Amino acid sequence: MAEQVTMNQDGTAAIESDGVRRRDFINIAAVSFAGVGGATVLIPLITQMAPSKDVLAQASTEVDVSAVEPGQAIKTVWRKQPMFIRNLTPAEIDAANKVDVGSLRDPQTLAERTLEGKTNWLVTLGVCTHLGCVPLGAAQGEVKGEFGGYFCPCHGSHYDTAARIRKGPAPTNLVVPEYEFLSDTVIKIG
Ligand code: FES
């Protein structure tokens, strides 16, 4: 077997034998060992990264809406994001239903954005779909914009009584999360 001494780039010597340098072999062996070591430490790491019970509990939130009168809204927090829960008046429901859905930037009916038999309850994220500001209109006395829903003061987006975008730069309606009624007065979001 022919052996030959060559110089590596770092100035150390390497012995070349049949075209395979021993130094390369040592490097390959070291990498393989590191790979095995990586796999064994990964398992405890993944276990540590599993969500705790506290985090899982925050995945959903329950809200008692019994005190929210028609025409009022409340703000809550779900997964660290502001949420609006609004009890629409019959006039606000009518206003939403009168809109030509085909003319909307993000066409959706009020019925599609609420639960069957509960169209007066509008549950949305309180996050403007333009750049994420919190729109006004949920708290008493706040301006609701030109369409009576929500108004984002950051760049002037107006949402209607179904929280659909009607004017301004926001591209889509306020997001409706997954939610359900646990009873007549308790909503579970998430
Ligand atoms: S963030 Fe709401 S209009 Fe820009």
Short mmCIF file of C-alpha atoms and ligand atoms in Angstrom, two decimals:
data_model
loop_
_atom_site.label_atom_id
_atom_site.label_comp_id
_atom_site.label_asym_id
_atom_site.label_seq_id
_atom_site.Cartn_x
_atom_site.Cartn_y
_atom_site.Cartn_z
CA MET A 1 0.00 0.00 0.00
CA ALA A 2 1.59 3.29 -1.09
CA GLU A 3 1.74 6.01 1.51
CA GLN A 4 2.66 9.61 0.94
CA VAL A 5 3.02 12.60 3.24
CA THR A 6 1.21 15.78 2.14
CA MET A 7 0.66 19.16 3.79
CA ASN A 8 -2.80 20.31 4.90
CA GLN A 9 -3.96 23.90 4.49
CA ASP A 10 -3.38 24.53 8.19
CA GLY A 11 0.24 23.46 7.81
CA THR A 12 -0.09 20.03 9.48
CA ALA A 13 1.01 16.89 7.76
CA ALA A 14 -1.38 14.22 6.51
CA ILE A 15 -0.56 10.74 5.34
CA GLU A 16 -2.23 9.81 2.05
CA SER A 17 -2.88 6.16 1.40
CA ASP A 18 -4.59 4.86 -1.78
CA GLY A 19 -6.12 8.29 -2.35
CA VAL A 20 -7.81 8.47 1.08
CA ARG A 21 -6.16 10.74 3.58
CA ARG A 22 -6.15 9.45 7.15
CA ARG A 23 -6.88 12.90 8.48
CA ASP A 24 -10.11 12.93 6.42
CA PHE A 25 -11.10 9.59 7.91
CA ILE A 26 -10.55 10.91 11.44
CA ASN A 27 -12.71 13.94 10.61
CA ILE A 28 -15.53 11.79 9.20
CA ALA A 29 -15.43 9.56 12.30
CA ALA A 30 -15.63 12.60 14.59
CA VAL A 31 -18.65 14.00 12.71
CA SER A 32 -20.46 10.66 12.89
CA PHE A 33 -19.89 10.49 16.62
CA ALA A 34 -21.21 14.01 17.02
CA GLY A 35 -24.33 12.96 15.09
CA VAL A 36 -25.04 10.13 17.52
CA GLY A 37 -24.45 12.42 20.50
CA GLY A 38 -26.84 14.99 18.95
CA ALA A 39 -29.63 12.44 18.69
CA THR A 40 -29.32 11.35 22.31
CA VAL A 41 -29.50 14.88 23.73
CA LEU A 42 -32.43 15.78 21.46
CA ILE A 43 -34.96 13.62 23.31
CA PRO A 44 -34.70 15.35 26.72
CA LEU A 45 -34.69 18.70 24.91
CA ILE A 46 -37.97 17.90 23.13
CA THR A 47 -39.48 16.78 26.43
CA GLN A 48 -38.49 20.11 27.96
CA MET A 49 -40.08 21.98 25.05
CA ALA A 50 -43.51 20.29 25.44
CA PRO A 51 -46.09 22.89 26.56
CA SER A 52 -46.77 22.97 30.29
CA LYS A 53 -50.29 22.65 31.71
CA ASP A 54 -50.38 26.41 32.26
CA VAL A 55 -49.66 27.08 28.61
CA LEU A 56 -52.25 24.55 27.47
CA ALA A 57 -54.85 26.20 29.69
CA GLN A 58 -54.18 29.50 27.96
CA ALA A 59 -54.94 27.88 24.61
CA SER A 60 -58.61 28.54 25.28
CA THR A 61 -60.39 31.09 27.40
CA GLU A 62 -63.91 31.23 28.81
CA VAL A 63 -65.77 34.51 29.02
CA ASP A 64 -69.03 35.24 30.84
CA VAL A 65 -70.99 37.64 28.61
CA SER A 66 -74.16 37.83 30.71
CA ALA A 67 -73.54 41.49 31.59
CA VAL A 68 -72.97 42.63 27.99
CA GLU A 69 -76.09 44.50 26.88
CA PRO A 70 -77.09 44.91 23.22
CA GLY A 71 -74.98 47.73 21.79
CA GLN A 72 -72.12 47.02 24.19
CA ALA A 73 -68.83 45.23 23.70
CA ILE A 74 -66.13 43.94 25.98
CA LYS A 75 -62.44 43.41 25.50
CA THR A 76 -60.68 40.30 26.66
CA VAL A 77 -57.38 38.58 25.97
CA TRP A 78 -56.82 35.26 24.27
CA ARG A 79 -53.36 33.85 23.62
CA LYS A 80 -51.96 37.26 24.52
CA GLN A 81 -54.02 38.96 21.81
CA PRO A 82 -56.85 41.44 22.40
CA MET A 83 -60.33 40.11 21.66
CA PHE A 84 -63.61 41.97 21.12
CA ILE A 85 -66.94 40.40 22.02
CA ARG A 86 -69.86 42.49 20.88
CA ASN A 87 -73.57 42.12 21.46
CA LEU A 88 -75.11 43.62 18.31
CA THR A 89 -78.40 45.51 18.40
CA PRO A 90 -81.14 44.56 15.89
CA ALA A 91 -80.29 47.79 14.01
CA GLU A 92 -76.61 46.82 13.78
CA ILE A 93 -77.56 43.35 12.53
CA ASP A 94 -79.86 44.94 9.90
CA ALA A 95 -77.09 47.31 8.82
CA ALA A 96 -74.68 44.39 8.37
CA ASN A 97 -77.24 42.33 6.44
CA LYS A 98 -78.17 45.17 4.08
CA VAL A 99 -74.65 45.40 2.66
CA ASP A 100 -74.08 44.00 -0.83
CA VAL A 101 -71.58 41.29 0.06
CA GLY A 102 -70.18 41.24 -3.49
CA SER A 103 -69.02 44.81 -3.06
CA LEU A 104 -66.88 44.00 -0.04
CA ARG A 105 -63.09 43.80 -0.09
CA ASP A 106 -63.29 40.61 1.97
CA PRO A 107 -66.76 39.27 1.13
CA GLN A 108 -68.45 37.60 4.10
CA THR A 109 -71.97 37.73 5.48
CA LEU A 110 -72.68 38.40 9.13
CA ALA A 111 -74.07 34.85 9.33
CA GLU A 112 -70.73 33.49 8.14
CA ARG A 113 -68.96 35.45 10.86
CA THR A 114 -71.21 34.43 13.74
CA LEU A 115 -72.74 31.23 15.09
CA GLU A 116 -76.15 30.01 14.01
CA GLY A 117 -78.90 31.37 16.24
CA LYS A 118 -76.39 33.72 17.87
CA THR A 119 -75.86 36.29 15.11
CA ASN A 120 -75.98 39.08 17.67
CA TRP A 121 -72.69 37.88 19.20
CA LEU A 122 -69.73 39.09 17.16
CA VAL A 123 -66.45 37.65 18.41
CA THR A 124 -63.27 38.90 16.74
CA LEU A 125 -59.62 39.54 17.37
CA GLY A 126 -59.07 43.17 18.32
CA VAL A 127 -56.17 43.41 15.92
CA CYS A 128 -56.30 45.54 12.77
CA THR A 129 -55.45 43.43 9.74
CA HIS A 130 -53.34 46.24 8.29
CA LEU A 131 -50.39 46.47 10.66
CA GLY A 132 -51.78 45.13 13.90
CA CYS A 133 -52.98 48.15 15.89
CA VAL A 134 -55.90 47.72 18.27
CA PRO A 135 -58.96 49.39 16.70
CA LEU A 136 -61.32 51.62 18.67
CA GLY A 137 -65.02 50.96 19.12
CA ALA A 138 -65.24 48.24 21.76
CA ALA A 139 -65.13 50.47 24.83
CA GLN A 140 -67.95 52.84 25.66
CA GLY A 141 -67.48 56.27 24.12
CA GLU A 142 -64.84 55.20 21.60
CA VAL A 143 -65.34 56.21 17.98
CA LYS A 144 -66.65 53.38 15.83
CA GLY A 145 -65.76 54.76 12.41
CA GLU A 146 -67.93 55.60 9.44
CA PHE A 147 -69.63 52.20 9.38
CA GLY A 148 -70.49 51.90 13.06
CA GLY A 149 -68.19 49.00 13.90
CA TYR A 150 -64.55 49.64 14.68
CA PHE A 151 -62.07 52.30 13.66
CA CYS A 152 -58.32 51.87 13.56
CA PRO A 153 -56.69 55.22 14.25
CA CYS A 154 -53.23 54.16 13.10
CA HIS A 155 -53.90 54.57 9.38
CA GLY A 156 -57.67 55.02 9.23
CA SER A 157 -59.28 51.63 8.62
CA HIS A 158 -63.05 51.53 9.11
CA TYR A 159 -64.84 48.27 9.94
CA ASP A 160 -68.61 47.81 9.86
CA THR A 161 -70.98 46.27 12.41
CA ALA A 162 -69.88 42.79 11.29
CA ALA A 163 -66.23 43.93 11.73
CA ARG A 164 -65.71 43.75 7.96
CA ILE A 165 -63.22 46.13 6.37
CA ARG A 166 -65.06 48.88 4.50
CA LYS A 167 -62.56 51.71 4.09
CA GLY A 168 -58.85 52.29 4.64
CA PRO A 169 -55.74 50.17 4.10
CA ALA A 170 -56.63 46.99 6.03
CA PRO A 171 -56.82 44.10 3.55
CA THR A 172 -59.22 41.80 5.37
CA ASN A 173 -61.97 41.70 7.99
CA LEU A 174 -61.15 41.42 11.69
CA VAL A 175 -60.38 37.76 12.30
CA VAL A 176 -63.08 35.57 13.85
CA PRO A 177 -61.42 32.92 16.04
CA GLU A 178 -62.78 29.48 16.75
CA TYR A 179 -65.27 29.69 19.58
CA GLU A 180 -68.39 28.08 20.98
CA PHE A 181 -71.11 28.75 23.54
CA LEU A 182 -70.76 26.55 26.60
CA SER A 183 -74.09 27.91 27.86
CA ASP A 184 -76.35 30.84 26.98
CA THR A 185 -73.93 33.24 28.59
CA VAL A 186 -70.48 31.64 28.53
CA ILE A 187 -68.30 31.69 25.43
CA LYS A 188 -65.23 29.51 25.08
CA ILE A 189 -62.67 30.94 22.68
CA GLY A 190 -60.09 28.58 21.20
S1 FES B 1 -52.80 49.26 11.58
FE1 FES B 1 -54.89 49.68 11.39
S2 FES B 1 -55.01 50.96 9.70
FE2 FES B 1 -52.91 50.52 9.83
#
